[in-house]
PDB file of C-alpha atoms in Angstrom:
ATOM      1  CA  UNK A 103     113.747 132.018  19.057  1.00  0.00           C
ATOM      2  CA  UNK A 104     111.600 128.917  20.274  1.00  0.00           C
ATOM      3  CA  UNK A 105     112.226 125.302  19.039  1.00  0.00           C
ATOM      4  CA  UNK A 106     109.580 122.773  18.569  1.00  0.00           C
ATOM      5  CA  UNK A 107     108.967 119.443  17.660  1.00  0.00           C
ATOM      6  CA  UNK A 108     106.195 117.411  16.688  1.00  0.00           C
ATOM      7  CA  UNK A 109     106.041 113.648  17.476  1.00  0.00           C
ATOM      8  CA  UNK A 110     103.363 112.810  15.014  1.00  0.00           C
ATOM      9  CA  UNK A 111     105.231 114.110  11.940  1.00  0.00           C
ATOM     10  CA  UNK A 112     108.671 113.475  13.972  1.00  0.00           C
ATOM     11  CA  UNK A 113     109.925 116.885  13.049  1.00  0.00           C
ATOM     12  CA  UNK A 114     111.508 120.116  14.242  1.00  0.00           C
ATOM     13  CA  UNK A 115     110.291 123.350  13.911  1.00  0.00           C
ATOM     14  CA  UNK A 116     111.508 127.086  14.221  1.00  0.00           C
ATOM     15  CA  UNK A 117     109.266 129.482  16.116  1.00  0.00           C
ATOM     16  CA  UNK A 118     109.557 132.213  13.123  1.00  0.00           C
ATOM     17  CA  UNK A 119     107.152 134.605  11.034  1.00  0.00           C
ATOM     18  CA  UNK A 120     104.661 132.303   8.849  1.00  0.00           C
ATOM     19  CA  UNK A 121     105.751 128.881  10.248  1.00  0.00           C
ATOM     20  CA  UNK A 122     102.648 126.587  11.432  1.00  0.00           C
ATOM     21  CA  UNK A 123     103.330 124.624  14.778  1.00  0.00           C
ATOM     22  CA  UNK A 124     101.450 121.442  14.723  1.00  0.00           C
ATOM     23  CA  UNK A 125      99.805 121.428  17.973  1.00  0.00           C
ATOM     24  CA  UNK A 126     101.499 118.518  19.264  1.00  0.00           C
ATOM     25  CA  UNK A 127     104.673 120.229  19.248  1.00  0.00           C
ATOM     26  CA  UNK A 128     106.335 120.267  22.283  1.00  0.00           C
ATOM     27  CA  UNK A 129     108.735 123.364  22.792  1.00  0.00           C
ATOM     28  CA  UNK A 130     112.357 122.321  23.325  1.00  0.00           C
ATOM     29  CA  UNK A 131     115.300 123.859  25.247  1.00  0.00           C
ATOM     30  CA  UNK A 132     118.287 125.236  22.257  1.00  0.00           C
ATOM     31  CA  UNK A 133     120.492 122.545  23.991  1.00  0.00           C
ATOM     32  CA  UNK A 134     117.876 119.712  22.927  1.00  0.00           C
ATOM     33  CA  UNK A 135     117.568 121.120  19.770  1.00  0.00           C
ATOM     34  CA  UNK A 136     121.319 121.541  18.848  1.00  0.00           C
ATOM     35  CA  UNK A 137     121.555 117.905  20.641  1.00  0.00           C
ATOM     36  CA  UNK A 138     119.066 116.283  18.396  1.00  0.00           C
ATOM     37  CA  UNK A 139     120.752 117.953  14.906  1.00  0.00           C
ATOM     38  CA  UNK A 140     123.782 117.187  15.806  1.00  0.00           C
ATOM     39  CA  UNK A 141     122.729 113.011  16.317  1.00  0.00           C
ATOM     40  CA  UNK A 142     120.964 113.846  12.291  1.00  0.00           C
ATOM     41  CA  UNK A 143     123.968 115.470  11.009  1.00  0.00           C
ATOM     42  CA  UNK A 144     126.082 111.873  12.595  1.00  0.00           C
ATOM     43  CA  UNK A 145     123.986 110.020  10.645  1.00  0.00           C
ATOM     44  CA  UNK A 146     121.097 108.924  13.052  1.00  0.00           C
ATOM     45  CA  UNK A 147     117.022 110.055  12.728  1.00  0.00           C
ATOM     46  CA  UNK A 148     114.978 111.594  15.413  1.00  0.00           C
ATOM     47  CA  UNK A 149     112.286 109.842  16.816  1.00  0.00           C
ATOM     48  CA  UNK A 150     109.917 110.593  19.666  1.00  0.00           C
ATOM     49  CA  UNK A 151     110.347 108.791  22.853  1.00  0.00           C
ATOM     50  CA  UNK A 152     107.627 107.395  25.160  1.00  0.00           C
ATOM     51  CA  UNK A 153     107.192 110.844  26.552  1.00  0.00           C
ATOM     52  CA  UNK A 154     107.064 112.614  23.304  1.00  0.00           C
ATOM     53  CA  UNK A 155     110.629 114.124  23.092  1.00  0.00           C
ATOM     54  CA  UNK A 156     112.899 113.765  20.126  1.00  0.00           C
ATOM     55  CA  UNK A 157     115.937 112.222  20.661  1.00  0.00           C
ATOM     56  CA  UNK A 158     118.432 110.477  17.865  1.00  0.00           C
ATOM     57  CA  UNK A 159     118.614 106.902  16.860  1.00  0.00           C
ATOM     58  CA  UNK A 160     120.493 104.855  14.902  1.00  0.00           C
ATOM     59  CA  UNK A 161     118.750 103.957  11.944  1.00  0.00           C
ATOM     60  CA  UNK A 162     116.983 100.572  11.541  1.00  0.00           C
ATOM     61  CA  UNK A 163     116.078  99.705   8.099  1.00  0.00           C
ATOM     62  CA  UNK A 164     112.743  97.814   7.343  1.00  0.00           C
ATOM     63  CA  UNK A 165     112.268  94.695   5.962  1.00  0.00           C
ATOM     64  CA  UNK A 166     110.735  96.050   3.248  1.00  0.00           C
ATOM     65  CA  UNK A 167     113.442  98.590   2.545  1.00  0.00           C
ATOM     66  CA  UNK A 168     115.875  95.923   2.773  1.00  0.00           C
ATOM     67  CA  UNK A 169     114.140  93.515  -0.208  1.00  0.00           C
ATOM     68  CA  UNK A 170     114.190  97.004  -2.246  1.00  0.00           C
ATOM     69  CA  UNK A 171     117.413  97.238  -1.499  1.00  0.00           C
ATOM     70  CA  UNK A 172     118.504  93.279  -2.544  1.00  0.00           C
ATOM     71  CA  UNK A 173     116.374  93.296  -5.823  1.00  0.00           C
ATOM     72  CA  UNK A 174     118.194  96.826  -7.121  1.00  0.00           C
ATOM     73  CA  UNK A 175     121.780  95.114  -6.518  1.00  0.00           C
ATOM     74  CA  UNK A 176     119.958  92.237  -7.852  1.00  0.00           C
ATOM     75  CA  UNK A 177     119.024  94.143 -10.916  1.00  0.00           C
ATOM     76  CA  UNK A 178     122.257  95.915 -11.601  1.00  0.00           C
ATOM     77  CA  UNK A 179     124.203  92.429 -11.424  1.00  0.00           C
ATOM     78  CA  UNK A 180     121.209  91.198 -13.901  1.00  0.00           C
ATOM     79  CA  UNK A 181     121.798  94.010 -16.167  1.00  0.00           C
ATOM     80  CA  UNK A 182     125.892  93.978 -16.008  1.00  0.00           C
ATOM     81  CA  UNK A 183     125.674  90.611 -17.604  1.00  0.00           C
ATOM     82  CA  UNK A 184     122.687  90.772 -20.130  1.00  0.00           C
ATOM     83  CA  UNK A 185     125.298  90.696 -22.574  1.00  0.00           C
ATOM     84  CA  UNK A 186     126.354  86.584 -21.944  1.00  0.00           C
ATOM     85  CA  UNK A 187     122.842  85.563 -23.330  1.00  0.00           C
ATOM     86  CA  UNK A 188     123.002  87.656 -26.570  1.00  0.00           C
ATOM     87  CA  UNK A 189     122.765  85.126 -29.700  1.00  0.00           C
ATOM     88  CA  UNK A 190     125.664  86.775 -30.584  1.00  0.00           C
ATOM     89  CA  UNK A 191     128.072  86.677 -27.598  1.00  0.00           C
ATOM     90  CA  UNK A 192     131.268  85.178 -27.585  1.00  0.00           C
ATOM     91  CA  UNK A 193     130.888  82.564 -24.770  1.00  0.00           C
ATOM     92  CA  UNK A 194     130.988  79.198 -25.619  1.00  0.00           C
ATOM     93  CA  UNK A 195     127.537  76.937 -24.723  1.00  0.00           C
ATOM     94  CA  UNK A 196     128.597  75.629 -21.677  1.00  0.00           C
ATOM     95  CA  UNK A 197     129.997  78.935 -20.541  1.00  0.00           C
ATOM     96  CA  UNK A 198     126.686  80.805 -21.776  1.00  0.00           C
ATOM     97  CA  UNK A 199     124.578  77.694 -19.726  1.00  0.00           C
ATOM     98  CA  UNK A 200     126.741  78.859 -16.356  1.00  0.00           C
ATOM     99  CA  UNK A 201     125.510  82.487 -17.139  1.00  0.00           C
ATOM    100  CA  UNK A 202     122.447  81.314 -17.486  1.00  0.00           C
ATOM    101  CA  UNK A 203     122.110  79.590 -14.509  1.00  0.00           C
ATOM    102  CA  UNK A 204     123.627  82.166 -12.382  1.00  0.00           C
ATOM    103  CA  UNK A 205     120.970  84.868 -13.534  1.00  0.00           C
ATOM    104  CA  UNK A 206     118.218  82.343 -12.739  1.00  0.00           C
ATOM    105  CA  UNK A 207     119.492  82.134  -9.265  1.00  0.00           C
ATOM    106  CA  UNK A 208     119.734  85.898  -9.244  1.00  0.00           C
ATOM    107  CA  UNK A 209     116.092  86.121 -10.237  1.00  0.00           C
ATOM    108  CA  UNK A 210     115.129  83.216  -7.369  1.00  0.00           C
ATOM    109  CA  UNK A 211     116.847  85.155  -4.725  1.00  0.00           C
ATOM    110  CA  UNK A 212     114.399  87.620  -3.321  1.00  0.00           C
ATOM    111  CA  UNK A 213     111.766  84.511  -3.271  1.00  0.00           C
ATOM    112  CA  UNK A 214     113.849  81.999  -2.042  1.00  0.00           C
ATOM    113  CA  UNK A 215     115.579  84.345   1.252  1.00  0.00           C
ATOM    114  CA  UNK A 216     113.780  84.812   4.505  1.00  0.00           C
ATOM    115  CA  UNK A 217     116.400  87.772   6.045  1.00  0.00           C
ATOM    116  CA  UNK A 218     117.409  90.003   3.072  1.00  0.00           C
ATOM    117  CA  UNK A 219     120.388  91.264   4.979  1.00  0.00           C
ATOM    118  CA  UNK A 220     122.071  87.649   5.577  1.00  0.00           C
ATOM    119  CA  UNK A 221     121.307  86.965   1.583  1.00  0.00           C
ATOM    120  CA  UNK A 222     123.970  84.682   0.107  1.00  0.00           C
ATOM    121  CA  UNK A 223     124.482  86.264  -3.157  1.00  0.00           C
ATOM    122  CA  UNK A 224     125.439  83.584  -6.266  1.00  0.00           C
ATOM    123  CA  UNK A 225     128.855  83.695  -7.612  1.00  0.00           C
ATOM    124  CA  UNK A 226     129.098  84.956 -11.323  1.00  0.00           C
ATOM    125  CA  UNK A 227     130.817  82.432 -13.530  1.00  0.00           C
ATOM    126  CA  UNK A 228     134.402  82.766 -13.985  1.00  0.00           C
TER     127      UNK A 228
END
């Protein structure tokens, strides 16, 4: 069996009956191959390298994937304390004006950081 993989769609493929090779695949040795699964199955990606070869790298989120990633915890800690602005909750004003303010800040945050990693979250009223 042959082993391939293709640095434009940075993925392996298997040399078997009805499989389509891109044709920048280039063929690897069953040591590469097991080498580059075994660096996926640790938790890494495969990328190409300068020369075209996949080898397995730690993975680096985006920027972008890291605001997704702060505006759904955002939303969850939005939604787990929708409740403390209900007419009807049992918070006193000036408790219910500390919720309030807290969720404003959680709605400012994504705006107001410039590295969504080193975010500092508000604290929730006590």
């Amino acid at each position: 069996m042959k082993y391939f993989f293709s640095p434009e769609s940075e993925a392996l493929y298997l040399d078997t009956a009805g499989t389509i090779i891109p044709a920048d695949a280039v063929e690897l040795s069953a040591e590469e191959y097991a080498a580059v699964l075994e660096g996926q199955a640790q938790g890494q990606v495969i990328r190409p390298d300068a020369d075209g070869r996949p080898v397995a790298v730690e993975y680096a989120a985006t920027v972008a994937e890291l605001f997704m990633t702060l505006r759904a915890r955002r939303d969850a800690l939005l939604r787990a304390c929708d409740w403390t602005q209900m007419p009807d909750s049992p918070l006193a004003d000036e408790l219910r004006s500390d919720w309030a303010a807290y969720r404003q800040a959680l709605r400012d945050l994504p705006e107001t950081v410039t590295d969504p990693a080193a975010a500092e979250w508000p604290v929730a009223p006590a």
